[in-house]
Amino acid sequence: MVKAEAVRKSFGRLEVLRGIDLEVNPKDVMCIIGPSGSGKSTFLRCINHLEKIDAGRLSVDGELVGYKERGDKLYELPDSEVCKKRSEIGMVFQRFNLFPHMTALENIVEAPLRVKGDGRAKAEARARKLLDRVGLADKVDAYPNQLSGGQQQRVAIARALAMEPKLMLFDEPTSALDPELVGDVLDVMRGLAKDGMTMVVVTHEMGFAREVGDSLVFMDGGVIVEAGTPRDVLSNPHHERTKAFLSKVL
Amino acid sequence: MTEIASRPPAPGPQAGRRPEAIKAIPVRHPWRWVSAVVVLALAGDVVYTIATAPNLSWDAVWTWLFRPFILGGIVITIELTVLAMVIGIVLGITLAVMRLSPNPVMSWVSWVYIWFFRGTPVLVQIFFWYNLNAVLPHIGVGIPGTTFGWHVGTNSLINAFIAATLGLGLNEAAYMAEIVRAGIISVEHGQTEAAQALGMNRLLVMRRIILPQAMRVIIPPTGNETISMLKTTSLAVIAAVPELFTRSQQVSNVYFTVIEMAIVASIWYLVMTSILTVGQYYIERYYARGAQRELPPTPFQRFRRLLFTFHAPPPTAPDVSVFLPSEHR
């Protein structure tokens, strides 16, 4: 589903990604862990072209991200194409980023209504179903600031799911939450994984990674230091840097 | 002793009962009363001096205050204000979006526009439009070098009213553009990213996500601009547009009641700006939804609170518990 080959990205002089190679299979859950500044969030944002990569190849579902290849030449995609591609990938942010001037329901129907062109009745029916699925059926008309962090994040997940994405990206979805609210969000993600959603999750929740993840990647300094099954990497790390990191967080 | 202190208190006869509300004598504020007396005395003196000015004809003021000639001027003042602000806001939003566009041509055009229209006096701009026919007797669109196209006499297209509207509106657009731009920049970048991640294009993100949130920052200075515009319309006197101030002037030119007519005009300007001030509160409240848990008080509530705070706290404190997230309730 996602394939990265030697992906590089710099911000000015700072090289944040220094050659990332990885592959996420359909219906798999890949967790990415690593210290802050290791480039894991940047990599996630490259997948839906919120950041432009400088070198390498990055493709989603067999199609290059942000470019089209014809012959041996790359053509930059126009905005409309980039938007269409993004609409097929859901993203959940650390800071939720719900639209504060809209109710939970309005947040969820906005994109299906205006990007996909669904009818209002259809979009609202599905939004209510999604809210029910994330356990917030009674919060349809609540504004984001009337919701707790955990509730906001669950609305944000419902908002991303409303576009019926083929891939979901999670950027530290529980890092901004009170500990007691983390569980609800992880439950929703666990359910998604069980239903066969392809997911790339940047996280600090080692328990979640071990239990739900099909693969685990440890990043540091813009490179993948170690990758494998969660059990292997977490219980039996080979690399010194992985050991050092895990000894601090576990 | 420590053993006793660390033990939870045994449930006594007071258990389960709410503590009584505190009844204390509030702090006295004698200087508030003193300052109030001083201010009232000064204000009274000013009013008395003006009211009893020997050559001031209050009869003229009351006579002209409600004359249809003056009331008709008010209508034109309001028309000018509304039209100029509509042009200013619509064009201002367009200019702000252009200014922030990744397209360098757009951004540059917007910069030059703002530079020019903010850099020349609005009085000169009205004057310019009003006298345009002196150098351009005909204007229109067509293909250069051919007779094909559409032309019209400048005077029939730009009369005094349109000259004033254009002058005020185009000038206002430059200021509104900067206000709107500040509002757009104030919206957190995560909002744009979240909207983009859903597949929304630039225009949609701007219209549905950024601008509605920017409104909270844009509305207060826009209210200010509207109030300012209401008074700036008096510059239309240079184009002899028959608005409130022009008509007051015309009356005083005939009856030599200069100050009287200035008072008439001032009274009406004050009435109109007061109404706008109240309206502004309600619009601000509307756009604060979702941003504040507690809406700002209405003018009436403010007035009530002001009356009460003069020597005592407001009778009702805001009920905080209502706004807590349900999980903590």
Coordinates of C-alpha atoms in Angstrom, one line a residue:
Chain A
M1 CA 0.0 0.0 0.0
V2 CA 2.8 2.4 0.9
K3 CA 6.2 2.0 -0.6
A4 CA 9.2 4.2 0.2
E5 CA 12.6 3.9 -1.5
A6 CA 15.5 6.1 -0.3
V7 CA 13.1 9.0 0.6
R8 CA 15.0 12.1 1.6
K9 CA 13.7 15.4 2.9
S10 CA 15.4 18.6 4.1
F11 CA 14.2 21.7 5.8
G12 CA 16.7 24.3 4.7
R13 CA 20.1 22.9 5.7
L14 CA 18.6 20.4 8.1
E15 CA 18.2 16.9 6.6
V16 CA 15.3 15.4 8.4
L17 CA 14.9 12.2 6.3
R18 CA 18.1 10.6 5.1
G19 CA 17.0 7.7 3.0
I20 CA 13.9 5.9 4.2
D21 CA 13.0 2.5 2.8
L22 CA 9.9 0.7 3.9
E23 CA 6.8 -1.0 2.7
V24 CA 3.4 -1.3 4.3
N25 CA 1.2 -4.1 3.0
P26 CA -2.5 -3.7 2.6
K27 CA -4.5 -4.3 5.8
D28 CA -1.3 -4.1 7.8
V29 CA -0.7 -1.8 10.8
M30 CA 2.8 -0.3 10.9
C31 CA 3.9 1.5 14.0
I32 CA 6.7 4.0 13.9
I33 CA 8.5 4.9 17.1
G34 CA 11.6 7.0 17.8
P35 CA 12.8 10.0 19.8
S36 CA 11.4 13.4 18.9
G37 CA 13.1 15.0 15.9
S38 CA 13.8 11.6 14.4
G39 CA 11.8 12.5 11.3
K40 CA 8.9 10.1 11.9
S41 CA 6.2 12.7 11.7
T42 CA 7.8 14.3 8.7
F43 CA 7.8 11.0 6.9
L44 CA 4.1 10.5 7.7
R45 CA 3.3 13.9 6.3
C46 CA 5.2 13.1 3.1
I47 CA 2.9 10.2 2.5
N48 CA -0.1 12.5 1.8
H49 CA 2.1 15.2 0.3
L50 CA 1.7 17.7 3.1
E51 CA 5.5 17.8 2.7
K52 CA 7.3 17.4 -0.6
I53 CA 10.1 14.9 -0.7
D54 CA 13.4 16.0 -2.2
A55 CA 14.7 12.6 -3.4
G56 CA 13.8 9.0 -3.6
R57 CA 10.4 7.5 -4.6
L58 CA 7.3 7.3 -2.5
S59 CA 4.2 5.6 -3.7
V60 CA 0.7 4.9 -2.3
D61 CA -1.3 2.1 -3.8
G62 CA 1.2 1.8 -6.7
E63 CA 1.0 5.5 -7.6
L64 CA 3.7 8.0 -6.9
V65 CA 2.9 10.7 -4.4
G66 CA 2.7 14.2 -5.9
Y67 CA 4.1 13.2 -9.3
K68 CA 3.2 11.3 -12.4
E69 CA 5.7 9.2 -14.3
R70 CA 5.5 9.2 -18.1
G71 CA 8.4 7.6 -19.9
D72 CA 11.5 8.4 -17.8
K73 CA 10.2 11.9 -16.9
L74 CA 8.4 13.0 -13.7
Y75 CA 5.6 15.5 -14.0
E76 CA 4.5 17.4 -10.9
L77 CA 0.8 16.8 -10.3
P78 CA -1.6 19.8 -10.4
D79 CA -3.3 20.9 -7.2
S80 CA -6.6 19.2 -8.2
E81 CA -4.9 15.8 -8.5
V82 CA -3.0 16.2 -5.3
C83 CA -6.3 17.0 -3.5
K84 CA -7.9 14.0 -5.0
K85 CA -5.1 11.7 -3.8
R86 CA -5.2 13.2 -0.3
S87 CA -9.0 12.6 -0.1
E88 CA -8.2 8.9 -0.3
I89 CA -5.9 9.0 2.7
G90 CA -7.2 9.8 6.2
M91 CA -5.0 11.6 8.6
V92 CA -5.3 12.1 12.4
F93 CA -3.2 14.8 14.1
Q94 CA -1.6 15.0 17.5
R95 CA -3.5 18.3 18.2
F96 CA -6.8 16.9 16.8
N97 CA -7.2 20.0 14.6
L98 CA -11.0 19.8 14.6
F99 CA -12.7 22.9 13.0
P100 CA -13.7 24.8 16.1
H101 CA -16.5 26.7 14.4
M102 CA -18.4 23.6 13.4
T103 CA -20.2 21.0 15.5
A104 CA -19.0 17.4 15.6
L105 CA -21.4 16.4 12.9
E106 CA -20.5 19.4 10.7
N107 CA -16.8 18.6 11.1
I108 CA -17.5 15.1 9.8
V109 CA -19.8 15.9 6.9
E110 CA -17.8 18.8 5.6
A111 CA -15.4 16.9 3.3
P112 CA -17.9 14.3 2.0
L113 CA -20.3 17.1 1.2
R114 CA -17.8 19.5 -0.5
V115 CA -15.0 17.3 -1.7
K116 CA -16.7 14.1 -2.6
G117 CA -20.0 15.7 -3.5
D118 CA -22.2 13.3 -1.5
G119 CA -25.8 14.4 -0.7
R120 CA -26.4 15.9 2.7
A121 CA -28.8 13.2 3.8
K122 CA -26.3 10.5 2.9
A123 CA -23.3 12.3 4.4
E124 CA -25.2 13.0 7.7
A125 CA -26.5 9.4 8.0
R126 CA -22.9 8.1 7.7
A127 CA -21.6 10.7 10.0
R128 CA -24.0 9.7 12.7
K129 CA -23.1 6.1 12.2
L130 CA -19.4 7.0 12.5
L131 CA -20.0 9.0 15.7
D132 CA -21.8 6.0 17.1
R133 CA -18.9 3.8 16.1
V134 CA -16.4 6.0 18.1
G135 CA -18.8 6.0 21.0
L136 CA -20.0 9.6 20.7
A137 CA -23.5 9.2 19.3
D138 CA -24.7 11.8 21.9
K139 CA -22.2 14.5 20.9
V140 CA -23.6 15.1 17.4
D141 CA -24.2 18.8 18.1
A142 CA -21.3 19.5 20.4
Y143 CA -18.7 22.0 19.4
P144 CA -15.1 20.9 19.8
N145 CA -14.4 23.0 22.8
Q146 CA -17.3 21.3 24.6
L147 CA -15.5 18.0 24.2
S148 CA -12.6 16.5 26.1
G149 CA -9.4 15.8 24.3
G150 CA -10.2 12.1 24.0
Q151 CA -13.6 12.9 22.6
Q152 CA -12.1 15.4 20.1
Q153 CA -9.6 12.9 18.9
R154 CA -12.4 10.3 18.3
V155 CA -14.4 12.9 16.3
A156 CA -11.2 13.6 14.3
I157 CA -10.9 9.9 13.5
A158 CA -14.6 9.8 12.5
R159 CA -13.9 12.8 10.3
A160 CA -11.1 11.1 8.5
L161 CA -13.1 7.9 8.1
A162 CA -16.0 9.7 6.6
M163 CA -14.0 10.0 3.4
E164 CA -13.8 6.2 3.2
P165 CA -10.0 6.2 3.0
K166 CA -7.9 3.3 1.9
L167 CA -5.1 4.3 4.2
M168 CA -5.1 6.0 7.6
L169 CA -2.2 8.0 9.0
F170 CA -1.9 8.7 12.7
D171 CA 0.5 11.3 13.9
E172 CA 1.0 10.7 17.7
P173 CA -2.8 10.5 18.2
T174 CA -2.6 10.1 21.9
S175 CA 0.3 12.3 22.9
A176 CA -1.8 15.3 23.7
L177 CA -4.3 13.4 25.9
D178 CA -4.7 12.9 29.6
P179 CA -3.6 9.4 30.5
E180 CA -7.1 8.4 31.5
L181 CA -8.5 9.3 28.0
V182 CA -5.9 7.5 26.0
G183 CA -7.6 4.2 26.2
D184 CA -10.8 5.3 24.4
V185 CA -8.8 6.5 21.4
L186 CA -6.7 3.4 21.3
D187 CA -9.9 1.2 21.5
V188 CA -11.2 2.9 18.4
M189 CA -7.9 2.4 16.6
R190 CA -7.8 -1.2 17.6
G191 CA -11.3 -1.7 16.2
L192 CA -10.2 -0.1 12.9
A193 CA -7.2 -2.4 12.7
K194 CA -9.4 -5.4 13.3
D195 CA -11.7 -4.3 10.4
G196 CA -8.8 -4.5 8.1
M197 CA -7.8 -0.8 7.7
T198 CA -4.3 -0.2 6.5
M199 CA -2.7 2.1 9.1
V200 CA 0.6 3.9 9.7
V201 CA 0.8 5.0 13.3
V202 CA 3.5 7.2 14.7
T203 CA 3.2 6.6 18.4
H204 CA 4.7 6.3 21.9
E205 CA 2.2 3.7 23.0
M206 CA 4.4 0.6 23.1
G207 CA 1.6 -1.6 24.4
F208 CA -0.5 -0.6 21.4
A209 CA 2.3 -1.3 19.0
R210 CA 3.0 -4.7 20.5
E211 CA -0.6 -5.7 20.5
V212 CA -2.0 -4.3 17.3
G213 CA 1.0 -3.6 15.0
D214 CA 2.0 -6.0 12.3
S215 CA 5.3 -4.3 12.0
L216 CA 7.4 -1.9 13.9
V217 CA 9.9 0.6 12.7
F218 CA 12.4 2.4 15.0
M219 CA 13.6 5.7 13.5
D220 CA 16.4 7.9 14.8
G221 CA 18.3 10.8 13.1
G222 CA 16.3 10.5 9.8
V223 CA 17.0 6.9 9.2
I224 CA 15.3 3.6 10.0
V225 CA 17.5 2.0 12.6
E226 CA 15.6 -1.2 13.1
A227 CA 12.5 -2.8 11.8
G228 CA 10.6 -6.0 12.2
T229 CA 7.7 -7.5 14.1
P230 CA 6.8 -5.5 17.2
R231 CA 7.6 -8.4 19.4
D232 CA 11.1 -8.8 18.0
V233 CA 12.0 -5.2 18.1
L234 CA 10.6 -4.5 21.5
S235 CA 11.7 -7.6 23.3
N236 CA 14.9 -8.3 21.5
P237 CA 16.4 -5.1 20.0
H238 CA 19.7 -5.6 18.2
H239 CA 20.9 -2.1 17.7
E240 CA 22.4 0.0 20.5
R241 CA 20.3 3.0 19.8
T242 CA 17.1 1.0 19.9
K243 CA 18.1 -0.5 23.2
A244 CA 18.9 2.9 24.6
F245 CA 15.6 4.4 23.5
L246 CA 13.5 1.4 24.7
S247 CA 15.2 1.4 28.0
K248 CA 14.0 5.0 28.5
V249 CA 10.4 4.5 27.4
L250 CA 9.5 1.0 28.5
Chain B
M1 CA -0.6 15.4 67.5
T2 CA 0.5 14.5 64.1
E3 CA -1.3 11.3 64.4
I4 CA -4.5 13.1 65.0
A5 CA -3.9 15.6 62.3
S6 CA -3.3 13.1 59.6
R7 CA -6.5 11.2 60.3
P8 CA -9.5 12.2 58.2
P9 CA -12.0 14.2 60.3
A10 CA -14.8 12.2 61.8
P11 CA -18.2 12.9 60.4
G12 CA -19.8 15.3 62.9
P13 CA -23.1 17.0 63.0
Q14 CA -21.9 19.3 60.2
A15 CA -21.3 16.4 57.7
G16 CA -23.1 16.7 54.4
R17 CA -24.2 20.3 55.1
R18 CA -23.0 23.0 52.7
P19 CA -21.0 25.8 54.3
E20 CA -22.9 29.0 54.6
A21 CA -22.4 31.7 51.9
I22 CA -20.0 34.4 53.1
K23 CA -21.7 37.7 54.2
A24 CA -19.1 40.4 54.6
I25 CA -19.1 44.1 54.4
P26 CA -17.6 45.0 51.0
V27 CA -14.6 47.4 50.7
R28 CA -15.7 51.0 50.4
H29 CA -14.6 53.1 47.5
P30 CA -14.9 56.7 48.5
W31 CA -12.7 58.0 45.7
R32 CA -15.2 56.6 43.1
W33 CA -17.8 58.9 44.6
V34 CA -15.4 61.9 44.7
S35 CA -14.4 61.4 41.1
A36 CA -18.0 61.0 40.0
V37 CA -18.9 64.3 41.5
V38 CA -15.9 66.1 39.9
V39 CA -16.7 64.6 36.5
L40 CA -20.4 65.5 36.8
A41 CA -19.6 69.1 37.8
L42 CA -17.2 69.6 34.8
A43 CA -19.7 68.0 32.4
G44 CA -22.5 70.1 33.7
D45 CA -20.4 73.3 33.2
V46 CA -19.6 72.4 29.6
V47 CA -23.3 71.7 28.8
Y48 CA -24.5 74.8 30.6
T49 CA -21.9 77.0 28.7
I50 CA -23.0 75.7 25.3
A51 CA -26.7 75.6 26.1
T52 CA -26.7 79.3 27.2
A53 CA -24.3 80.6 24.5
P54 CA -25.7 84.0 23.6
N55 CA -25.8 83.7 19.9
L56 CA -26.7 80.0 19.6
S57 CA -30.2 79.4 18.4
W58 CA -31.4 76.2 19.8
D59 CA -34.7 76.8 18.0
A60 CA -32.9 76.4 14.7
V61 CA -31.3 73.1 15.9
W62 CA -34.7 71.6 16.9
T63 CA -36.4 72.9 13.8
W64 CA -33.8 71.5 11.4
L65 CA -33.1 68.2 13.3
F66 CA -36.2 66.5 11.8
R67 CA -36.7 68.4 8.6
P68 CA -37.1 66.0 5.6
F69 CA -34.3 67.8 3.9
I70 CA -31.9 66.7 6.6
L71 CA -33.5 63.2 7.0
G72 CA -33.0 62.7 3.3
G73 CA -29.4 63.5 3.7
I74 CA -29.1 60.8 6.4
V75 CA -30.5 58.2 3.9
I76 CA -27.8 59.1 1.4
T77 CA -25.2 59.0 4.1
I78 CA -26.3 55.5 5.0
E79 CA -26.4 54.4 1.4
L80 CA -22.9 55.7 0.9
T81 CA -21.6 53.9 4.0
V82 CA -23.2 50.6 3.1
L83 CA -22.1 50.7 -0.5
A84 CA -18.6 51.8 0.3
M85 CA -18.2 49.1 3.0
V86 CA -19.6 46.4 0.7
I87 CA -17.1 47.3 -2.0
G88 CA -14.4 47.6 0.7
I89 CA -15.1 44.2 2.3
V90 CA -15.6 42.2 -0.9
L91 CA -12.6 43.8 -2.6
G92 CA -10.6 43.7 0.7
I93 CA -11.1 39.9 1.1
T94 CA -10.1 39.4 -2.5
L95 CA -7.0 41.5 -2.1
A96 CA -6.0 39.7 1.1
V97 CA -6.4 36.2 -0.5
M98 CA -4.4 37.4 -3.5
R99 CA -1.7 38.8 -1.3
L100 CA -1.3 35.4 0.4
S101 CA -1.5 33.5 -2.9
P102 CA 1.5 31.4 -4.0
N103 CA 1.0 33.0 -7.4
P104 CA 3.5 35.9 -7.5
V105 CA 1.5 37.9 -10.0
M106 CA -1.5 38.0 -7.7
S107 CA 0.5 38.8 -4.7
W108 CA 2.3 41.6 -6.5
V109 CA -0.9 43.1 -7.9
S110 CA -2.4 43.2 -4.5
W111 CA 0.6 44.8 -3.0
V112 CA 0.6 47.6 -5.6
Y113 CA -3.1 48.2 -5.1
I114 CA -2.7 48.5 -1.3
W115 CA 0.4 50.7 -1.7
F116 CA -1.4 53.1 -4.1
F117 CA -4.9 53.4 -2.4
R118 CA -3.5 53.5 1.1
G119 CA -0.9 56.0 0.1
T120 CA -3.2 58.7 -1.3
P121 CA -5.8 60.7 0.7
V122 CA -9.3 59.5 0.3
L123 CA -10.4 63.1 -0.3
V124 CA -8.1 63.3 -3.3
Q125 CA -9.5 60.0 -4.6
I126 CA -13.1 61.2 -4.4
F127 CA -12.0 64.4 -6.1
F128 CA -10.2 62.4 -8.8
W129 CA -13.2 60.2 -9.7
Y130 CA -15.6 63.2 -9.6
N131 CA -13.4 65.2 -12.1
L132 CA -12.3 62.3 -14.3
N133 CA -14.4 63.6 -17.2
A134 CA -12.1 66.6 -17.4
V135 CA -9.4 64.4 -18.9
L136 CA -11.4 61.4 -20.1
P137 CA -14.7 62.5 -21.6
H138 CA -15.5 58.9 -22.7
I139 CA -14.7 55.6 -21.1
G140 CA -15.5 52.0 -22.1
V141 CA -14.1 48.7 -23.3
G142 CA -13.1 47.8 -26.8
I143 CA -10.3 46.5 -29.0
P144 CA -7.6 49.2 -29.4
G145 CA -7.2 50.5 -32.9
T146 CA -10.8 49.5 -33.9
T147 CA -14.2 51.1 -33.5
F148 CA -15.4 47.8 -32.0
G149 CA -16.5 48.1 -28.4
W150 CA -18.7 49.9 -25.9
H151 CA -18.2 53.5 -24.9
V152 CA -20.1 55.9 -22.7
G153 CA -19.7 59.5 -21.5
T154 CA -17.8 59.6 -18.3
N155 CA -20.3 62.0 -16.7
S156 CA -23.2 59.8 -17.3
L157 CA -21.4 56.8 -15.8
I158 CA -19.8 58.5 -12.9
N159 CA -22.1 61.0 -11.2
A160 CA -21.3 62.6 -7.9
F161 CA -22.7 59.8 -5.9
I162 CA -20.8 57.1 -7.8
A163 CA -17.6 59.1 -7.6
A164 CA -17.9 59.3 -3.8
T165 CA -18.8 55.6 -3.5
L166 CA -15.9 54.6 -5.7
G167 CA -13.5 56.9 -3.8
L168 CA -14.6 55.7 -0.4
G169 CA -15.0 52.0 -1.4
L170 CA -11.7 51.6 -3.2
N171 CA -9.8 53.3 -0.5
E172 CA -11.5 51.2 2.2
A173 CA -10.6 48.0 0.3
A174 CA -6.9 48.7 0.9
Y175 CA -7.5 49.0 4.6
M176 CA -9.8 46.0 4.7
A177 CA -7.3 43.9 2.9
E178 CA -4.8 44.4 5.6
I179 CA -7.4 43.6 8.3
V180 CA -8.5 40.4 6.5
R181 CA -4.9 39.4 6.0
A182 CA -4.2 39.7 9.7
G183 CA -7.3 37.6 10.4
I184 CA -6.2 34.9 8.0
I185 CA -2.7 34.7 9.4
S186 CA -4.2 34.4 12.9
V187 CA -5.8 31.1 12.2
E188 CA -3.7 28.2 13.4
H189 CA -1.8 26.4 10.6
G190 CA -3.0 23.0 11.8
Q191 CA -6.5 24.0 10.5
T192 CA -5.2 24.4 6.9
E193 CA -3.4 21.0 7.2
A194 CA -6.4 19.2 8.5
A195 CA -8.5 20.6 5.7
Q196 CA -5.9 19.8 3.1
A197 CA -5.5 16.3 4.5
L198 CA -9.3 15.8 3.8
G199 CA -8.7 16.7 0.2
M200 CA -10.0 20.2 0.2
N201 CA -8.5 22.6 -2.4
R202 CA -7.1 26.0 -1.6
L203 CA -10.3 27.9 -2.3
L204 CA -12.4 25.6 -0.3
V205 CA -10.0 25.7 2.7
M206 CA -10.1 29.4 2.6
R207 CA -13.9 29.8 2.3
R208 CA -15.0 27.1 4.6
I209 CA -12.3 26.8 7.2
I210 CA -10.0 29.8 7.4
L211 CA -12.2 32.8 6.7
P212 CA -15.0 31.8 9.2
Q213 CA -12.4 31.5 11.9
A214 CA -10.6 34.6 10.8
M215 CA -13.9 36.5 11.2
R216 CA -13.4 36.6 14.9
V217 CA -10.3 38.7 14.4
I218 CA -11.7 40.6 11.4
I219 CA -15.0 41.7 12.8
P220 CA -14.0 44.1 15.6
P221 CA -11.7 46.3 13.4
T222 CA -14.3 46.1 10.6
G223 CA -16.9 47.5 13.0
N224 CA -14.4 50.2 13.7
E225 CA -14.0 50.8 10.0
T226 CA -17.7 51.0 9.4
I227 CA -18.1 53.6 12.2
S228 CA -15.2 55.5 10.7
M229 CA -16.7 55.2 7.2
L230 CA -20.1 56.6 8.4
K231 CA -18.3 59.8 9.3
T232 CA -15.8 59.8 6.4
T233 CA -18.8 60.0 4.0
S234 CA -18.9 63.6 4.9
L235 CA -15.9 64.1 2.6
A236 CA -18.4 63.5 -0.2
V237 CA -19.2 67.2 0.3
I238 CA -16.3 67.8 -2.2
A239 CA -18.4 66.2 -4.9
A240 CA -21.6 67.9 -3.7
V241 CA -23.3 64.6 -2.9
P242 CA -26.4 65.6 -1.0
E243 CA -25.6 63.6 2.1
L244 CA -26.0 64.7 5.7
F245 CA -23.1 67.1 6.0
T246 CA -23.5 68.6 2.6
R247 CA -27.1 69.4 3.3
S248 CA -26.3 70.9 6.7
Q249 CA -23.8 73.1 5.0
Q250 CA -26.3 74.1 2.4
V251 CA -28.7 75.1 5.1
S252 CA -26.2 77.1 7.0
N253 CA -25.1 78.9 3.9
V254 CA -28.6 80.2 3.5
Y255 CA -29.6 80.9 7.1
F256 CA -26.1 81.6 8.6
T257 CA -26.6 78.9 11.2
V258 CA -23.2 77.3 11.0
I259 CA -22.8 76.0 14.5
E260 CA -26.5 75.0 14.8
M261 CA -26.3 72.9 11.6
A262 CA -23.0 71.4 12.8
I263 CA -24.8 70.3 16.0
V264 CA -27.7 68.9 14.0
A265 CA -25.3 66.8 11.9
S266 CA -23.3 65.8 15.0
I267 CA -26.4 64.6 16.7
W268 CA -27.3 62.4 13.8
Y269 CA -23.8 61.1 13.3
L270 CA -23.8 60.1 17.1
V271 CA -27.1 58.4 16.9
M272 CA -26.0 56.3 13.9
T273 CA -22.6 55.4 15.3
S274 CA -24.3 54.4 18.6
I275 CA -26.6 52.0 16.8
L276 CA -23.7 50.6 14.9
T277 CA -21.8 50.0 18.2
V278 CA -24.7 48.0 19.6
G279 CA -24.9 46.0 16.3
Q280 CA -21.2 45.3 16.5
Y281 CA -21.5 43.5 19.9
Y282 CA -24.1 41.1 18.5
I283 CA -22.0 40.2 15.4
E284 CA -19.0 39.7 17.6
R285 CA -21.0 37.3 19.8
Y286 CA -22.1 35.4 16.8
Y287 CA -18.6 34.8 15.5
A288 CA -17.3 33.9 19.0
R289 CA -19.2 30.7 19.0
G290 CA -17.0 27.7 19.2
A291 CA -14.1 29.9 20.3
Q292 CA -15.2 31.0 23.7
R293 CA -17.0 28.9 26.2
E294 CA -18.7 31.9 27.7
L295 CA -20.2 34.4 25.2
P296 CA -19.3 38.1 25.9
P297 CA -22.1 40.0 27.6
T298 CA -24.7 41.9 25.5
P299 CA -24.6 45.7 25.9
F300 CA -27.7 45.4 28.1
Q301 CA -25.9 42.9 30.4
R302 CA -22.8 45.1 30.4
F303 CA -24.9 48.1 31.4
R304 CA -26.6 46.2 34.2
R305 CA -23.2 45.0 35.5
L306 CA -21.8 48.5 35.3
L307 CA -24.6 49.8 37.5
F308 CA -24.1 47.1 40.0
T309 CA -20.3 47.1 40.1
F310 CA -20.3 50.8 41.1
H311 CA -20.4 49.8 44.7
A312 CA -21.1 46.0 44.8
P313 CA -20.2 42.9 42.9
P314 CA -22.5 41.7 40.2
P315 CA -25.6 40.0 41.6
T316 CA -24.9 36.7 39.7
A317 CA -21.6 35.2 39.0
P318 CA -21.3 33.2 35.8
D319 CA -22.2 29.6 36.2
V320 CA -18.9 27.8 35.4
S321 CA -20.1 24.3 35.9
V322 CA -22.3 24.4 32.8
F323 CA -19.2 24.6 30.5
L324 CA -17.2 21.8 31.9
P325 CA -16.7 18.8 29.6
S326 CA -19.3 16.2 30.4
E327 CA -16.7 13.7 31.6
H328 CA -15.9 16.0 34.5
R329 CA -19.4 16.8 35.4

